[in-house]
Structure formats: structure tokens, C-alpha cells
């Protein structure tokens, strides 16, 4: 029976993984510069963490979660996102007690039962960042600047940062009513989905993708025009900081995001090199979520980016040499050399070199072909003569220059050439 991977999930094969690791390493490096530390929450959690955290009326909770009863009958869910888990961990481990802004990031698979298409998977990877413990606009701006810094380190240009503010629990209820009043007169023209959203989650009407609905939404009241003074000050503060660092952005009053926990600033980064699923990253402020899970008042700001989408637009051809190549490939001719190559490989590796060899030996031509294919920088050739004389041949694979090196100081001599 031929078994294939489940629809909407994919293997990341060895040929691609170096790109992934390169991007992930850039994230580790850039985020560390801004004082962020990695956290690794579990991949599954109690279902109500997500249904309460993300919002009962969101598409994720209503239609997309992988939820099942475990063997004890407990309802568990494969995480559709990381923020709720980080909030749970923050409270469970009393990370608030440190009284500093906790700067955390995570990397790993998320699961959503969405309709698979280009750039949309049922298992996909995110890198997420959460800064927990300050409402200051500096945090919003700094986290977005860090993100743009990360994109720059990958050589990405042409990305669009879109910004909005969704207000807070003081100003949003009144805006919600104003919005509902305005939507009411268009209900017969809006899609079925929007008709349902109108009652339960009217802000989501703003980001409907149906072309006719988009036209209507563009004329609806804007959140940014209905912010209370405090939200307005905060939003202006964030914008000034972005301006002061020449971080370009566009205001997008239709940007409401698909998760319910957001307050104040929201943002998305998209790429024109992607098709319909062009959002590489999304995030914003969520000041109430920690409290909603019975933690102390903790204003937070964060984002998550989709690694599949990101990796598909990184210009790897301009990234210099990010692939890992073996330092040396051992070519051994004859039985003695074959035996010696096992211990020599071991010795060179223990001296810190990355070494490949052909386990099955064969002709010089065949082994050199394999050395070429492995993209090793050098081939170390040992045959009967070399073993007897205690001198090996070291061939530079890029210019074919050959050099005799002493068997006794083989590792040092190779290192000198690297
Ligand atoms: P999100 O917008 O749901 O936000 O997801 C963030 C990113 O994950 C998207 O912009 C997209 O690149 C990627 N993504 C989402 N769904 C899929 C999919 N089915 N296939 C491929 N990529 C996908 C969040 O998850 C929030 N937790 C972000 C956040 C963190 N807000 C505050 N802190």
C-alpha cells in the first residue's frame, strides 16, 4: 500500500533544509541583538486555551482547529498559533514576577484545517515574537523595527508594512455600534459570511476578500477615526517612532486581523512576490489576554511570520554561500586505503573538519565524481603509494590544484588551506 503525506502538509527535504536553517539562524542572531530569548511551548494544549484565547467566533476556532479527545477524554488541540501558549506559559511560570518586559520568541509548526493552496498549508511553520509587560509605544515600534531588520538581514526588499489601530475596551464598543449601523444598510449587498459576521464579529466585515464587499468596506467608518484620546496618543506615538527611524508603512483601516485578542496597534507585512496568500507576517498589541487567563494586567505586543511564505521570497541567490559543504572528501584507492579511510575520517572529524567519503570505494574516476557531487572543497587522495610514503594528495576542487601534505599533520594542513 502506497502511503502519502496528508493533504496540506509537506516534507522539508534535505535540499531545502539549508535555506530553512540559514533563515532560522538569522532570526536567532537578530532577535538576540534585541534581547529576545527563545521559548519552546508544547505543540498541543487544552482546547479551551485556544478557543478562549483566539476567540470563539473566529474562523480558526470555528472551522480550523485540529481537536481531539485524548485517551483520558480530555479535549486537546494541535496549536493553530503560538501566542495563547506563550501567555499560558507566562502565567503558569509566573514570568511576570521578574517585573521586566519579557521578550520571547518561538519557532515551530502550527496546524490549521484550511483549504490548501499555494502558500497555505495545514501544517505550517511560524516564527513568533511576544514582548510582554509594557504598553509603551516604544515596544510596538521596536518590535516592528526588529522584524524589518530581520527581513533586511535576509536581503528582502519590496515588503509592505500595513498599520492600523483597533482601539481598546473603552472606545471599541462604541465604534462597533457605529460600524454595525453603517453595515446595516448594506446587508443585502454583502456576502453570506459578512451577514453572519455583522452580528457576531462586525469588525471582520472590514477584511472580507469578496471584491464587492471590499468596495463597501472601504467606505465604512474607520477605527482610526473613533479612537479614544489614549488610543490615539498611543497610535500617533508608534507612528512617530517609525517615522523617526525611516521605517516606511501604510495606514490600512481595513486591517483587523483574524484573531480576537488584538487591541490598539495591529499590523501586517506582505510581499508583492506572493499570490493570493501574500501576508508574510501579522501581529499587534494584545493588552487583555494575560488578564483574561487570570494573570496580572500585562500589556503585550507580538507577531508571527509564516516561514514557508517567507522562504519562498528570500533571494537566496544573493545570499552568498549559505549552503554547508564538506571540507574534504576522502578518495581511497585499494583495500589498505579503504581500511585507513575509516579511521582517518574519524580522526579528521574529531579535529573539527567535516568529512565525507565513498563507503564503497571503486575507481578514482567514480570517487572523484562523488567528491564533486558532494561539493566538498577538497579531495584527499590516498592510494598505496601515498600510504607508503606518508604523504597524501590534497586536491582543491574549485581550481584542481594539487598539493602534497604529510599524513602526520594532515588535519592541520587541511585547515590551513580552508
Ligand atoms: P496569523 O496572522 O494568524 O497570526 O499568522 C501569522 C502568519 O502565519 C501569517 O501572516 C502567515 O504568513 C502564516 N500563516 C498563517 N496561516 C497559514 C497557513 N495556513 N499556511 C501557511 N502560512 C500561514 C498569528 O498567528 C498570531 N499568533 C500572531 C501574533 C503573535 N500576534 C501577536 N503575537
XYZ file of C-alpha atoms and ligand atoms in Angstrom:
451
model
C 0.000 0.000 0.000
C 1.401 3.355 -1.019
C 1.118 5.852 1.809
C 1.353 9.528 1.056
C 1.550 12.596 3.232
C -1.724 14.149 4.359
C -3.189 16.873 2.140
C -1.871 20.310 3.023
C 1.295 19.133 4.792
C 4.714 18.735 3.253
C 8.147 17.318 3.865
C 11.017 19.750 4.045
C 13.678 17.784 2.219
C 17.445 17.889 2.838
C 17.914 20.002 -0.313
C 15.739 22.758 1.138
C 16.635 22.495 4.791
C 19.810 24.573 4.480
C 17.681 27.511 3.407
C 15.449 26.998 6.421
C 18.386 26.733 8.805
C 20.010 29.814 7.312
C 16.813 31.840 7.795
C 16.294 30.447 11.310
C 19.880 31.292 12.275
C 19.379 34.860 11.074
C 16.311 35.060 13.315
C 18.272 33.745 16.327
C 21.029 36.299 15.658
C 18.854 39.352 15.010
C 16.379 38.645 17.831
C 19.216 38.085 20.318
C 20.535 41.560 19.457
C 17.207 42.979 20.638
C 17.263 40.932 23.846
C 14.725 38.245 22.857
C 15.065 34.708 24.207
C 13.624 31.526 22.798
C 10.752 29.672 24.449
C 9.518 26.246 23.309
C 5.906 25.658 24.318
C 4.290 22.290 23.581
C 2.652 21.572 20.252
C -0.681 20.649 21.821
C -2.656 22.268 24.588
C -6.073 22.064 26.211
C -8.622 23.128 23.609
C -10.145 25.934 25.652
C -6.792 27.760 25.763
C -7.209 28.421 22.048
C -10.987 28.778 21.876
C -10.969 31.384 24.654
C -7.687 32.983 23.652
C -8.210 33.351 19.903
C -11.979 33.929 20.134
C -14.979 31.598 19.801
C -16.265 33.360 16.671
C -13.016 33.381 14.714
C -12.534 31.175 11.643
C -9.620 29.470 13.377
C -11.719 28.319 16.330
C -14.950 27.702 14.421
C -13.527 25.792 11.468
C -9.820 25.191 11.530
C -8.630 23.559 14.728
C -7.310 20.014 14.904
C -9.099 18.981 18.078
C -9.468 15.512 19.518
C -10.182 13.695 22.757
C -7.085 12.098 24.193
C -7.262 8.673 25.835
C -8.463 10.137 29.110
C -11.261 12.002 27.318
C -9.600 15.413 27.621
C -10.128 17.750 24.672
C -6.769 18.755 23.236
C -5.845 20.791 20.166
C -2.777 20.939 17.941
C -1.737 24.567 18.266
C -3.061 26.793 15.484
C -0.814 29.644 16.669
C 1.695 30.378 19.422
C 0.501 33.465 21.314
C -2.043 31.685 23.532
C 0.556 29.085 24.559
C 3.133 31.741 25.415
C 0.543 33.577 27.504
C -0.290 30.335 29.314
C 3.399 29.657 29.981
C 3.956 33.269 31.100
C 1.238 32.901 33.740
C 1.985 29.290 34.711
C 5.687 30.034 35.346
C 4.982 33.419 36.950
C 7.266 35.097 34.455
C 5.603 38.389 35.378
C 7.288 38.230 38.794
C 10.576 39.355 37.205
C 8.934 42.758 36.622
C 10.753 43.283 33.364
C 9.454 43.183 29.824
C 9.673 39.510 28.933
C 10.937 39.299 25.370
C 10.228 35.871 23.963
C 10.256 34.160 20.588
C 9.362 30.704 19.318
C 9.704 28.712 16.163
C 7.821 25.635 15.097
C 4.863 24.020 13.368
C 1.278 25.268 13.653
C -1.826 23.438 12.470
C -4.942 24.819 10.806
C -7.519 22.894 8.814
C -7.671 25.412 5.974
C -8.255 24.795 2.277
C -4.743 24.041 0.970
C -3.464 26.236 -1.849
C -0.211 27.929 -2.811
C 1.219 29.409 0.376
C -1.486 27.917 2.582
C -0.871 24.658 4.415
C -2.475 22.623 7.148
C 0.844 22.253 8.916
C 2.988 25.337 8.502
C 5.881 26.875 10.410
C 5.871 30.155 12.233
C 8.485 32.247 13.929
C 6.670 34.254 16.572
C 7.720 37.033 18.912
C 5.988 38.261 22.073
C 7.096 41.260 24.176
C 5.163 41.082 27.427
C 4.841 43.724 30.123
C 4.743 47.242 28.655
C 2.177 49.419 26.938
C 4.781 51.910 25.776
C 4.676 52.739 22.046
C 8.455 52.165 22.024
C 7.739 48.448 22.336
C 5.378 48.370 19.337
C 7.861 50.330 17.234
C 10.934 48.417 18.401
C 9.382 45.026 17.656
C 8.298 46.103 14.167
C 11.744 47.607 13.532
C 13.352 44.342 14.664
C 11.152 42.496 12.183
C 12.189 44.793 9.346
C 15.818 44.405 10.457
C 15.399 40.625 10.247
C 13.906 40.905 6.745
C 16.816 43.143 5.730
C 19.322 40.570 7.007
C 17.714 38.107 4.571
C 18.198 40.508 1.669
C 14.458 41.123 1.319
C 13.230 44.319 -0.248
C 9.841 45.423 -1.502
C 7.886 44.325 1.549
C 4.899 46.373 2.627
C 4.152 47.166 6.268
C 0.498 47.993 6.854
C -0.611 49.534 10.094
C -3.868 50.147 11.911
C -5.203 50.663 15.415
C -8.221 48.763 16.676
C -8.749 50.809 19.823
C -9.311 49.396 23.277
C -12.127 48.169 25.525
C -13.069 51.814 26.176
C -13.511 53.024 22.594
C -14.132 49.852 20.629
C -17.712 49.097 21.847
C -18.946 52.485 20.584
C -17.049 52.042 17.296
C -18.530 48.572 16.944
C -22.052 50.017 17.187
C -21.236 52.827 14.734
C -19.840 50.224 12.356
C -22.906 47.984 12.731
C -25.194 50.911 11.963
C -23.209 51.640 8.816
C -23.096 47.989 7.744
C -26.841 47.514 8.281
C -27.804 49.450 5.183
C -25.505 47.281 3.012
C -26.505 43.881 4.373
C -28.379 42.778 1.252
C -25.274 43.525 -0.872
C -22.784 41.793 1.403
C -21.860 38.083 1.195
C -23.439 35.458 3.484
C -20.296 35.302 5.568
C -20.415 39.046 6.241
C -24.110 38.799 7.112
C -23.164 36.326 9.813
C -20.171 38.368 10.914
C -22.309 41.505 11.156
C -23.971 40.244 14.337
C -21.162 38.327 15.959
C -17.937 39.997 14.866
C -18.727 43.059 12.724
C -15.095 44.220 12.522
C -14.350 41.174 10.364
C -16.642 42.597 7.657
C -13.819 45.087 7.087
C -11.403 42.446 5.854
C -13.717 40.356 3.700
C -11.957 39.334 0.485
C -15.078 39.337 -1.763
C -14.494 42.182 -4.302
C -17.958 43.773 -3.905
C -17.678 43.629 -0.099
C -14.227 45.210 -0.275
C -15.698 48.201 -2.083
C -18.380 48.582 0.577
C -15.874 48.101 3.417
C -13.638 50.868 2.038
C -16.442 53.360 2.706
C -17.332 52.152 6.215
C -16.318 54.156 9.329
C -12.621 53.783 10.122
C -11.392 52.577 13.525
C -8.655 55.213 13.487
C -11.336 57.951 13.418
C -13.051 56.544 16.518
C -10.155 56.050 18.915
C -10.282 57.437 22.439
C -7.607 60.026 23.315
C -5.376 57.458 24.952
C -5.506 55.093 21.953
C -4.970 57.985 19.589
C -1.897 59.171 21.530
C -0.531 55.660 21.560
C -1.042 55.209 17.827
C 0.474 58.596 16.990
C 3.403 57.693 19.268
C 4.047 54.465 17.366
C 3.825 56.257 14.016
C 6.264 58.976 15.107
C 8.783 56.354 16.199
C 8.506 54.505 12.899
C 8.937 57.813 11.062
C 11.948 58.719 13.180
C 13.714 55.534 12.093
C 12.652 55.894 8.440
C 10.580 52.727 8.635
C 8.041 53.039 5.828
C 4.453 51.921 6.415
C 0.973 52.453 5.009
C -2.109 53.026 7.087
C -4.732 50.402 6.359
C -8.020 50.958 8.117
C -9.349 47.619 6.859
C -6.681 45.686 8.730
C -8.498 43.972 11.606
C -6.734 40.550 11.727
C -8.388 37.180 12.189
C -7.778 36.700 15.907
C -9.903 38.415 18.549
C -7.272 39.293 21.126
C -5.937 42.435 19.482
C -6.224 45.920 20.972
C -4.512 49.135 19.794
C -1.840 48.631 17.105
C -2.241 45.888 14.504
C -0.009 45.300 11.513
C 0.758 43.002 8.632
C 3.694 42.652 6.285
C 3.000 41.436 2.777
C 5.042 40.716 -0.319
C 4.016 41.547 -3.872
C 6.036 38.485 -4.974
C 3.406 36.211 -3.441
C -0.010 35.384 -4.891
C -3.322 35.483 -3.044
C -1.729 34.406 0.245
C 0.624 37.368 0.373
C 0.729 38.013 4.133
C 4.155 37.032 5.399
C 3.639 38.295 8.891
C 0.914 39.613 11.160
C 0.689 40.863 14.678
C -0.148 43.625 17.051
C -0.898 44.565 20.603
C -2.976 42.359 22.879
C -3.280 44.080 26.224
C -6.071 41.998 27.777
C -5.142 38.390 27.038
C -2.968 37.719 30.094
C -5.712 39.090 32.359
C -8.357 37.051 30.554
C -6.421 33.969 31.655
C -6.305 35.252 35.245
C -2.791 36.638 35.063
C -1.890 40.134 36.268
C -2.533 43.080 33.923
C 0.176 42.671 31.282
C 0.108 44.657 28.065
C 1.763 42.737 25.237
C 2.844 43.174 21.648
C 3.890 40.485 19.178
C 3.839 39.000 15.721
C 4.204 35.729 13.874
C 5.551 35.137 10.408
C 4.905 32.218 8.103
C 8.182 30.516 7.256
C 7.013 28.792 4.048
C 5.867 32.118 2.612
C 8.961 33.925 3.843
C 11.383 31.339 2.444
C 9.647 31.418 -0.935
C 10.574 35.114 -1.388
C 14.079 35.215 0.128
C 16.628 35.956 -2.645
C 18.933 33.038 -1.803
C 20.962 33.586 -4.985
C 22.179 36.868 -3.466
C 22.741 35.416 -0.028
C 26.385 34.461 -0.605
C 27.306 30.907 0.152
C 24.796 29.769 2.759
C 24.973 26.091 1.888
C 27.054 23.811 4.043
C 29.715 21.864 2.124
C 32.030 19.179 3.454
C 35.585 20.424 3.951
C 37.076 17.315 2.489
C 36.090 14.161 0.625
C 38.337 11.161 1.109
C 39.096 9.250 -2.073
C 40.671 5.899 -1.288
C 42.200 3.519 -3.795
C 42.779 -0.099 -2.834
C 41.995 -2.215 0.184
C 44.583 -0.705 2.553
C 43.399 2.815 1.781
C 39.787 1.778 2.205
C 40.580 0.473 5.707
C 42.610 3.553 6.601
C 39.921 5.921 5.377
C 37.571 4.841 8.176
C 39.986 5.813 10.958
C 41.239 8.860 9.069
C 37.658 10.116 8.634
C 37.096 9.667 12.357
C 40.343 11.445 13.215
C 39.689 14.428 10.920
C 36.135 14.820 12.198
C 37.347 14.789 15.787
C 39.729 17.595 14.814
C 36.714 19.653 13.724
C 36.657 19.057 9.975
C 33.530 17.977 8.094
C 34.428 14.900 6.127
C 32.659 12.793 3.502
C 33.795 9.618 1.782
C 32.560 6.949 -0.528
C 31.891 3.885 1.601
C 32.033 1.526 -1.356
C 35.340 2.646 -2.915
C 35.620 1.969 -6.644
C 37.650 3.678 -9.345
C 39.348 7.053 -8.933
C 37.017 8.490 -11.581
C 33.904 7.286 -9.797
C 35.043 8.607 -6.415
C 36.091 11.984 -7.834
C 32.639 12.248 -9.396
C 31.107 11.731 -5.958
C 33.517 14.224 -4.406
C 32.337 16.745 -6.989
C 28.692 15.980 -6.327
C 29.169 16.432 -2.576
C 30.520 19.952 -3.317
C 33.463 19.277 -0.986
C 36.128 21.944 -1.004
C 38.976 19.433 -1.129
C 39.521 15.809 -2.074
C 42.094 13.909 -0.038
C 43.519 11.135 -2.173
C 45.080 8.055 -0.633
C 46.331 5.059 -2.520
C 49.056 2.513 -1.869
C 51.884 4.935 -2.784
C 50.543 7.650 -0.520
C 50.225 5.286 2.426
C 53.783 4.004 1.929
C 55.294 7.463 1.585
C 53.229 9.022 4.385
C 52.239 11.857 2.002
C 48.648 12.371 0.844
C 47.436 14.326 -2.165
C 45.078 17.189 -1.358
C 43.162 18.437 -4.385
C 41.400 21.785 -4.375
C 38.086 21.024 -6.056
C 37.479 24.524 -7.361
C 40.789 25.086 -9.198
C 42.087 21.479 -9.404
C 45.427 22.482 -7.836
C 47.049 19.574 -6.047
C 49.285 19.683 -3.003
C 51.219 17.050 -1.099
C 50.554 17.015 2.635
C 52.102 14.986 5.415
C 49.990 12.177 6.861
C 51.163 13.083 10.382
C 49.851 16.629 10.267
C 47.013 16.011 7.849
C 44.260 17.841 9.791
C 46.349 20.993 10.395
C 47.446 21.155 6.774
C 43.864 20.869 5.514
C 42.739 23.539 7.969
C 45.459 25.867 6.687
C 44.018 25.537 3.184
C 40.370 26.205 4.138
P -1.680 34.968 11.899
O -1.891 36.182 11.055
O -2.833 34.052 12.063
O -1.187 35.497 13.311
O -0.460 34.153 11.325
C 0.782 34.765 11.111
C 1.389 34.322 9.780
O 1.416 32.895 9.698
C 0.614 34.744 8.540
O 0.910 36.072 8.166
C 1.111 33.755 7.510
O 2.363 34.164 6.975
C 1.325 32.498 8.342
N 0.205 31.564 8.164
C -0.997 31.592 8.773
N -1.778 30.570 8.352
C -1.042 29.884 7.443
C -1.282 28.715 6.640
N -2.413 28.019 6.727
N -0.284 28.300 5.818
C 0.885 28.976 5.740
N 1.167 30.071 6.479
C 0.217 30.521 7.312
C -0.908 34.694 14.378
O -0.760 33.508 14.313
C -0.688 35.457 15.663
N -0.414 34.473 16.739
C 0.429 36.465 15.523
C 0.736 37.215 16.780
C 1.719 36.930 17.680
N 0.072 38.256 17.229
C 0.612 38.649 18.389
N 1.605 37.844 18.674
